[in-house]
Coordinates of C-alpha atoms and ligand atoms in Angstrom, one line a residue:
X1497 CA -97.5 25.8 -40.2
X1498 CA -97.8 29.5 -41.3
X1499 CA -99.7 30.2 -44.5
X1500 CA -96.5 31.2 -46.3
X1501 CA -94.8 27.9 -45.4
X1502 CA -97.9 26.0 -46.5
X1503 CA -97.9 27.7 -49.9
X1504 CA -94.2 26.9 -50.1
X1505 CA -94.7 23.2 -49.6
X1506 CA -97.6 22.9 -52.0
X1507 CA -95.6 24.6 -54.7
X1508 CA -92.7 22.4 -53.9
X1509 CA -94.8 19.3 -54.1
X1510 CA -96.7 20.1 -57.2
X1511 CA -94.4 22.0 -59.5
X1512 CA -90.9 20.9 -58.5
X1513 CA -89.0 17.9 -59.3
X1514 CA -88.6 16.5 -55.8
X1515 CA -90.5 13.2 -56.1
X1516 CA -90.2 9.5 -55.7
X1517 CA -88.7 7.7 -58.6
X1518 CA -91.0 5.6 -60.9
X1519 CA -90.1 2.0 -61.4
X1520 CA -87.1 1.5 -63.7
X1521 CA -87.7 0.2 -67.2
X1522 CA -85.9 -0.1 -70.6
X1523 CA -86.9 2.6 -73.1
X1524 CA -87.9 5.1 -70.3
X1525 CA -87.2 8.1 -72.5
X1526 CA -88.7 6.7 -75.7
X1527 CA -91.5 9.4 -75.6
X1528 CA -89.8 12.2 -73.8
X1529 CA -86.4 12.1 -75.4
X1530 CA -86.2 9.4 -78.0
X1531 CA -82.7 10.2 -79.1
X1532 CA -81.3 10.1 -75.5
X1533 CA -79.4 6.9 -75.8
X1534 CA -77.9 7.9 -79.2
X1535 CA -76.7 11.2 -77.8
X1536 CA -75.0 9.5 -74.9
X1537 CA -73.3 6.9 -77.1
X1538 CA -72.1 9.7 -79.4
X1539 CA -70.5 11.7 -76.6
X1540 CA -68.8 8.6 -75.2
X1541 CA -67.5 7.7 -78.7
X1542 CA -65.9 11.2 -79.0
X1543 CA -64.5 11.0 -75.5
X1544 CA -62.9 7.7 -76.3
X1545 CA -61.4 9.0 -79.5
X1546 CA -59.8 11.8 -77.5
X1547 CA -58.6 9.5 -74.7
X1548 CA -59.2 5.8 -74.6
X1549 CA -59.0 5.5 -70.9
X1550 CA -61.8 8.0 -70.3
X1551 CA -64.4 5.3 -70.9
X1552 CA -62.9 3.1 -68.2
X1553 CA -63.0 6.1 -65.8
X1554 CA -66.6 6.8 -66.7
X1555 CA -67.6 3.1 -66.2
X1556 CA -66.1 3.1 -62.7
X1557 CA -68.5 6.0 -61.8
X1558 CA -71.4 3.6 -61.8
X1559 CA -69.9 1.5 -59.1
X1560 CA -69.0 4.5 -56.9
X1561 CA -72.4 6.1 -57.4
X1562 CA -74.6 3.0 -57.0
X1563 CA -73.1 1.7 -53.8
X1564 CA -73.7 4.9 -51.9
X1565 CA -77.4 5.4 -51.3
X1566 CA -78.3 3.8 -54.6
X1567 CA -77.7 5.0 -58.2
X1568 CA -78.8 8.6 -57.7
X1569 CA -76.0 10.8 -59.1
X1570 CA -75.0 11.7 -55.6
X1571 CA -71.4 11.1 -56.6
X1572 CA -71.5 13.9 -59.2
X1573 CA -72.4 16.7 -56.8
X1574 CA -69.5 19.1 -56.1
X1575 CA -69.0 20.3 -52.6
X1576 CA -71.1 23.3 -51.6
X1577 CA -71.1 25.6 -48.6
X1578 CA -73.6 23.4 -46.8
X1579 CA -72.6 20.0 -48.1
X1580 CA -69.4 17.9 -48.2
X1581 CA -69.8 15.7 -51.3
X1582 CA -68.4 12.3 -52.3
X1583 CA -65.8 13.4 -54.8
X1584 CA -63.2 13.8 -52.0
X1585 CA -64.1 10.6 -50.2
X1586 CA -61.2 8.3 -49.5
X1587 CA -61.7 6.1 -52.6
X1588 CA -62.5 8.9 -54.9
X1589 CA -60.1 11.8 -54.3
X1590 CA -57.3 12.0 -56.9
X1591 CA -58.7 8.8 -58.3
X1592 CA -62.1 9.1 -60.0
X1593 CA -61.9 11.0 -63.2
X1594 CA -63.7 12.0 -66.4
X1595 CA -66.5 13.8 -64.6
X1596 CA -66.4 16.3 -67.5
X1597 CA -67.5 13.5 -69.9
X1598 CA -70.7 13.3 -67.9
X1599 CA -71.0 17.1 -68.0
X1600 CA -70.7 17.0 -71.8
X1601 CA -73.4 14.3 -72.1
X1602 CA -75.7 16.4 -69.8
X1603 CA -75.1 19.5 -71.9
X1604 CA -76.0 17.7 -75.1
X1605 CA -79.1 16.2 -73.5
X1606 CA -80.2 19.5 -72.0
X1607 CA -80.0 21.2 -75.4
X1608 CA -82.2 18.4 -77.0
X1609 CA -84.6 17.6 -74.2
X1610 CA -84.3 20.1 -71.3
X1611 CA -85.0 18.8 -67.8
X1612 CA -85.8 15.3 -68.9
X1613 CA -82.9 12.9 -68.5
X1614 CA -81.4 12.4 -65.0
X1615 CA -77.7 12.4 -64.3
X1616 CA -78.1 9.1 -62.5
X1617 CA -79.4 7.6 -65.7
X1618 CA -76.6 9.2 -67.7
X1619 CA -74.1 7.3 -65.6
X1620 CA -75.8 4.0 -66.2
X1621 CA -76.1 4.6 -70.0
X1622 CA -72.5 5.8 -70.2
X1623 CA -71.1 2.8 -68.3
X1624 CA -72.9 0.4 -70.7
X1625 CA -71.6 2.3 -73.7
X1626 CA -68.1 2.3 -72.3
X1627 CA -68.2 -1.5 -72.1
X1628 CA -69.7 -1.9 -75.6
X1629 CA -67.2 0.5 -77.3
X1630 CA -64.4 -1.4 -75.6
X1631 CA -65.4 -4.7 -77.2
X1632 CA -67.6 -6.0 -74.4
X1633 CA -71.2 -7.1 -74.3
X1634 CA -74.2 -4.9 -75.1
X1635 CA -77.4 -4.8 -73.0
X1636 CA -80.6 -2.9 -72.5
X1637 CA -80.4 -0.5 -69.6
X1638 CA -83.3 0.1 -67.2
X1639 CA -83.9 3.8 -66.8
X1640 CA -86.1 6.3 -64.8
X1641 CA -83.8 7.2 -61.9
X1642 CA -83.9 10.6 -60.2
X1643 CA -81.0 12.6 -59.0
X1644 CA -80.4 13.0 -55.3
X1645 CA -80.7 16.4 -53.5
X1646 CA -77.7 15.6 -51.4
X1647 CA -74.5 13.4 -51.1
X1648 CA -72.6 11.8 -48.2
X1649 CA -68.9 11.7 -48.0
X1650 CA -69.2 9.8 -44.8
X1651 CA -71.2 7.0 -46.4
X1652 CA -68.8 6.8 -49.2
X1653 CA -65.9 6.5 -46.8
X1654 CA -67.7 3.8 -44.9
X1655 CA -68.8 1.7 -47.9
X1656 CA -66.3 1.9 -50.7
X1657 CA -63.8 -1.0 -50.6
X1658 CA -60.0 -0.6 -50.3
X1659 CA -57.7 -2.1 -52.9
X1660 CA -56.2 -4.0 -49.9
X1661 CA -59.4 -5.8 -49.3
X1662 CA -59.4 -9.6 -49.2
X1663 CA -62.1 -11.8 -50.8
X1664 CA -63.9 -12.4 -47.5
X1665 CA -64.4 -8.7 -46.9
X1666 CA -65.5 -8.1 -50.5
X1667 CA -68.0 -10.9 -50.3
X1668 CA -69.4 -9.4 -47.1
X1669 CA -69.6 -6.0 -48.6
X1670 CA -71.4 -7.1 -51.8
X1671 CA -73.8 -9.2 -49.7
X1672 CA -74.9 -6.0 -48.0
X1673 CA -76.2 -4.9 -51.5
X1674 CA -77.7 -8.2 -52.4
X1675 CA -74.9 -8.9 -54.8
X1676 CA -73.7 -12.5 -54.9
X1677 CA -70.2 -13.9 -54.9
X1678 CA -70.6 -14.5 -58.6
X1679 CA -71.6 -10.9 -59.1
X1680 CA -68.5 -9.8 -57.1
X1681 CA -66.2 -11.8 -59.4
X1682 CA -67.9 -10.8 -62.6
X1683 CA -68.1 -7.1 -61.7
X1684 CA -64.4 -7.1 -60.7
X1685 CA -63.9 -8.1 -64.3
X1686 CA -64.6 -4.4 -65.1
X1687 CA -60.8 -4.1 -64.3
X1688 CA -60.4 -5.5 -67.7
X1689 CA -60.1 -1.9 -68.8
X1690 CA -58.4 1.1 -67.2
X1691 CA -55.5 1.9 -64.9
X1692 CA -54.6 2.3 -61.2
X1693 CA -52.0 4.2 -59.3
X1694 CA -48.9 2.9 -57.6
X1695 CA -50.6 4.3 -54.5
X1696 CA -53.0 1.4 -54.7
X1697 CA -50.4 -1.3 -54.7
X1698 CA -47.2 -0.2 -53.0
X1699 CA -48.3 -1.9 -49.7
X1700 CA -48.6 -5.2 -51.4
X1701 CA -45.2 -4.9 -53.2
X1702 CA -43.3 -4.0 -50.0
X1703 CA -45.3 -4.7 -46.9
X1704 CA -48.2 -7.1 -47.5
X1705 CA -50.2 -7.5 -44.2
X1706 CA -47.3 -5.8 -42.3
X1707 CA -44.9 -8.6 -43.3
X1708 CA -42.2 -6.3 -44.7
X1709 CA -42.4 -8.5 -47.9
X1710 CA -44.4 -8.7 -51.1
X1711 CA -47.7 -10.5 -51.5
X1712 CA -46.5 -14.1 -52.2
X1713 CA -49.4 -14.4 -54.7
X1714 CA -47.7 -12.1 -57.2
X1715 CA -45.9 -14.0 -59.9
X1716 CA -42.1 -13.2 -59.7
X1717 CA -41.7 -11.8 -63.2
X1718 CA -44.7 -9.6 -62.8
X1719 CA -43.5 -8.4 -59.4
X1720 CA -40.2 -7.3 -60.9
X1721 CA -42.2 -5.3 -63.5
X1722 CA -44.3 -3.7 -60.8
X1723 CA -41.3 -3.0 -58.6
X1724 CA -39.8 -1.0 -61.5
X1725 CA -43.1 0.8 -62.1
X1726 CA -43.7 1.6 -58.5
X1727 CA -40.3 1.7 -56.6
X1728 CA -40.5 2.1 -52.8
X1729 CA -40.6 5.8 -52.0
X1730 CA -41.3 6.7 -55.7
X1731 CA -44.1 8.7 -57.2
X1732 CA -47.3 7.0 -56.2
X1733 CA -49.4 8.8 -58.8
X1734 CA -47.7 6.9 -61.6
X1735 CA -50.3 4.5 -63.1
X1736 CA -50.2 0.9 -64.4
X1737 CA -52.6 -1.2 -66.5
X1738 CA -55.2 -3.2 -64.6
X1739 CA -54.8 -6.1 -67.0
X1740 CA -52.6 -7.0 -70.0
X1741 CA -55.2 -5.6 -72.5
X1742 CA -56.3 -2.4 -70.7
X1743 CA -58.2 -1.0 -73.7
X1744 CA -60.2 -4.1 -74.5
X1745 CA -63.1 -5.3 -72.5
X1746 CA -62.4 -9.1 -72.5
X1747 CA -61.6 -11.9 -70.1
X1748 CA -57.9 -11.3 -70.1
X1749 CA -58.2 -10.0 -66.5
X1750 CA -59.2 -13.4 -65.3
X1751 CA -56.4 -15.1 -67.3
X1752 CA -54.0 -12.7 -65.6
X1753 CA -55.4 -13.6 -62.1
X1754 CA -54.8 -17.3 -62.8
X1755 CA -51.2 -16.4 -63.6
X1756 CA -50.6 -14.3 -60.5
X1757 CA -50.7 -11.2 -62.6
X1758 CA -53.5 -9.3 -60.9
X1759 CA -52.7 -5.6 -60.3
X1760 CA -54.6 -4.9 -57.1
X1761 CA -54.7 -7.1 -54.0
X1762 CA -58.5 -7.0 -54.3
X1763 CA -58.1 -8.5 -57.8
X1764 CA -55.6 -11.3 -57.0
X1765 CA -57.4 -12.3 -53.8
X1766 CA -60.2 -13.5 -55.9
X1767 CA -58.0 -16.3 -57.1
X1768 CA -56.6 -17.0 -53.7
X1769 CA -59.9 -17.7 -51.9
X1770 CA -61.6 -21.0 -52.7
X1771 CA -65.1 -19.4 -52.8
X1772 CA -64.2 -17.0 -55.6
X1773 CA -61.5 -19.0 -57.3
X1774 CA -63.9 -21.3 -59.3
X1775 CA -65.6 -18.3 -60.8
X1776 CA -62.2 -16.8 -61.8
X1777 CA -61.4 -20.1 -63.5
X1778 CA -64.7 -20.3 -65.3
X1779 CA -64.5 -16.7 -66.6
X1780 CA -60.8 -17.2 -67.6
X1781 CA -61.9 -20.1 -69.8
X1782 CA -65.1 -18.7 -71.1
X1783 CA -65.5 -15.1 -72.2
X1784 CA -69.1 -15.8 -72.9
X1785 CA -69.8 -16.9 -69.3
X1786 CA -68.0 -13.7 -68.1
X1787 CA -70.0 -11.4 -70.3
X1788 CA -73.3 -13.0 -69.3
X1789 CA -72.5 -12.7 -65.5
X1790 CA -71.1 -9.2 -66.0
X1791 CA -74.3 -7.9 -67.6
X1792 CA -76.4 -9.5 -64.8
X1793 CA -74.2 -7.9 -62.2
X1794 CA -74.3 -4.4 -63.9
X1795 CA -78.1 -4.6 -64.0
X1796 CA -78.4 -5.7 -60.4
X1797 CA -76.0 -3.0 -59.3
X1798 CA -77.9 -0.4 -61.4
X1799 CA -81.2 -1.5 -59.7
X1800 CA -79.9 -0.3 -56.3
X1801 CA -82.3 2.6 -55.6
X1802 CA -82.2 5.6 -53.4
X1803 CA -84.7 5.8 -50.6
X1804 CA -84.8 9.6 -50.8
X1805 CA -86.9 11.8 -53.1
X1806 CA -85.1 13.3 -56.1
X1807 CA -85.2 15.6 -59.1
X1808 CA -83.9 15.9 -62.6
X1809 CA -80.8 18.0 -62.1
X1810 CA -80.0 20.6 -64.8
X1811 CA -76.4 20.5 -64.0
X1812 CA -75.0 17.2 -62.7
X1813 CA -72.7 19.0 -60.3
X1814 CA -75.3 21.1 -58.4
X1815 CA -78.9 20.6 -57.1
X1816 CA -81.4 22.7 -58.9
X1817 CA -81.9 26.0 -57.2
X1818 CA -85.4 26.0 -55.8
X1819 CA -87.3 28.7 -57.7
X1820 CA -89.3 29.5 -54.6
X1821 CA -89.0 33.3 -54.8
X1822 CA -90.4 33.2 -58.3
X1823 CA -93.6 31.6 -57.1
X1824 CA -94.0 33.9 -54.1
X1825 CA -93.4 37.0 -56.3
X1826 CA -95.9 35.9 -58.9
Ligands
HEM1998 C1 -64.6 -5.3 -55.9 C2 -64.2 -4.2 -55.3 C3 -63.4 -3.2 -56.1 C4 -62.3 -2.6 -55.6 C5 -61.6 -2.8 -54.3 C6 -61.9 -1.6 -56.6 C7 -60.8 -0.8 -56.5 C8 -60.3 0.0 -57.5 C9 -59.1 0.7 -57.4 C10 -58.2 0.9 -56.2 C11 -58.9 1.3 -58.6 C12 -57.7 2.2 -59.0 C13 -57.8 3.5 -58.2 C14 -56.5 4.3 -58.3 O1 -55.4 3.7 -58.1 O2 -56.6 5.5 -58.5 C15 -59.9 0.9 -59.5 C16 -60.0 1.2 -60.8 C17 -61.1 0.9 -61.6 N1 -62.3 0.3 -61.2 FE1 -62.5 -0.7 -59.4 N2 -62.7 -1.7 -57.6 C18 -63.7 -2.6 -57.4 C19 -64.8 -2.9 -58.1 C20 -65.1 -2.3 -59.3 C21 -66.4 -2.4 -60.0 C22 -67.6 -3.2 -59.5 C23 -66.3 -1.6 -61.1 C24 -67.3 -1.3 -62.2 C25 -68.3 -2.0 -62.5 C26 -65.0 -1.1 -61.1 C27 -64.4 -0.3 -62.2 C28 -63.1 0.2 -62.2 C29 -62.5 0.7 -63.4 C30 -63.1 0.7 -64.8 C31 -61.3 1.2 -63.0 C32 -60.2 1.9 -63.9 C33 -60.6 3.4 -63.9 C34 -59.6 4.3 -64.7 O3 -58.8 3.8 -65.5 O4 -59.8 5.5 -64.5 N3 -64.3 -1.5 -60.0 N4 -60.8 0.1 -58.8
NAG1999 C1 -59.8 -10.3 -44.4 O1 -60.0 -8.9 -44.2 C2 -60.7 -8.7 -43.0 C3 -61.1 -7.2 -42.9 O2 -60.0 -6.4 -43.1 C4 -59.9 -9.2 -41.8 O3 -60.6 -9.0 -40.6 C5 -59.6 -10.7 -42.0 O4 -58.8 -11.2 -41.0 C6 -59.0 -11.0 -43.3 N1 -59.0 -12.4 -43.5 C7 -57.9 -13.1 -43.8 C8 -58.0 -14.6 -43.9 O5 -56.8 -12.5 -43.9
NAG2000 C1 -81.9 -6.8 -50.4 O1 -83.0 -7.6 -50.6 C2 -83.9 -7.5 -49.5 C3 -85.0 -8.6 -49.7 O2 -85.5 -8.6 -51.0 C4 -84.5 -6.1 -49.4 O3 -85.4 -6.0 -48.4 C5 -83.4 -5.1 -49.2 O4 -83.9 -3.8 -49.3 C6 -82.3 -5.3 -50.3 N1 -81.2 -4.5 -50.0 C7 -80.7 -3.6 -50.9 C8 -79.5 -2.8 -50.4 O5 -81.1 -3.4 -52.0
NAG2001 C1 -45.2 -2.6 -42.4 O1 -46.5 -2.7 -41.8 C2 -46.4 -2.9 -40.4 C3 -47.8 -3.1 -39.9 O2 -48.8 -2.3 -40.5 C4 -45.8 -1.7 -39.8 O3 -45.7 -1.8 -38.4 C5 -44.4 -1.5 -40.4 O4 -43.8 -0.3 -39.9 C6 -44.5 -1.4 -41.9 N1 -43.1 -1.4 -42.4 C7 -42.7 -0.5 -43.3 C8 -41.3 -0.7 -43.8 O5 -43.4 0.3 -43.7

């Protein structure tokens, strides 16, 4: 190693953010940014007042961030000349939204406590707040994540599930992340809020499993409604509600599944398969059981950690520029 390169890495190691994350814990910012959680809640409240759906969109970001190399804000990185990010991965492009709400939170936090709160933690706090403000359960979030230095579109394409998936495939996927069948059913209950595109269901309306017919699990009255919303050859960017009460976080989603009124195939399949059906029934009968299992699932999913070193990004869309020249000039 040349002397210059050596200096380089010492400076990188000692003064820059690239580091291994500390263990996660509640109240992580109590000393360094005591008002962090209040600031996040406030921005989410305002975003919700502007557009109710935005909180569902923000909550979904946790799922798409955490499954791909852990909860490390990798999802939030824009493409750069030397990196293809995750925003344009198959499940994300033209689908994930409200990234600007995360930007707004980051700006508010940077002006109060510069360089302290990670984007990865913002996603976790924002998802919790989205649930609370929609009428769902409240819980303490564990914090202390670092933001990734990179992202992987390939990994996202490989991991994130299709709305066509059946329960067997979904159980398998969740098992890879140490998430149980119960976690899968409870976390799918996040579809208690928000919307999806016709793009995500036309196959099950008109050609389920290549049959040339609709998914027989769809209740006929509901199918008529979906056919009208999403006609064959129509505009697939049109959206429909994921359950009958899309602005309230409640157990209506599970009641809908028991009546053949699930929107996505990946939703309805949970009532078709015996291994997941009992959980659907339980949650449809007890909102309390659902809320409890949902919170457990969100915490477990939030505990998925990156194996890579990270930093506290200044802007959630780009990695911090490495101020190496500054040190060498000094
Ligand atoms: C179990 C596997 C899952 C599949 C296959 C799945 C798939 C989807 C699809 C296809 C959409 C609509 C996308 C579109 O049409 O543009 C969607 C929306 C949504 N997903 Fe999932 N999802 C799953 C699990 C989850 C989990 C675990 C969460 C969060 C904890 C979540 C939260 C959401 C939310 C809140 C929306 C609505 C977003 C909005 O209105 O912008 N999903 N999901
Ligand atoms: C479920 O999906 C997987 C993966 O797409 C497929 O291999 C399997 O045959 C499906 N199972 C059933 C019972 O349809
Ligand atoms: C799942 O749990 C096992 C055993 O505790 C652990 O070795 C593995 O890293 C975990 N996998 C993930 C993706 O967290
Ligand atoms: C339905 O799906 C099958 C198998 O994927 C395909 O061969 C067939 O062309 C599709 N039919 C229509 C009308 O899209």
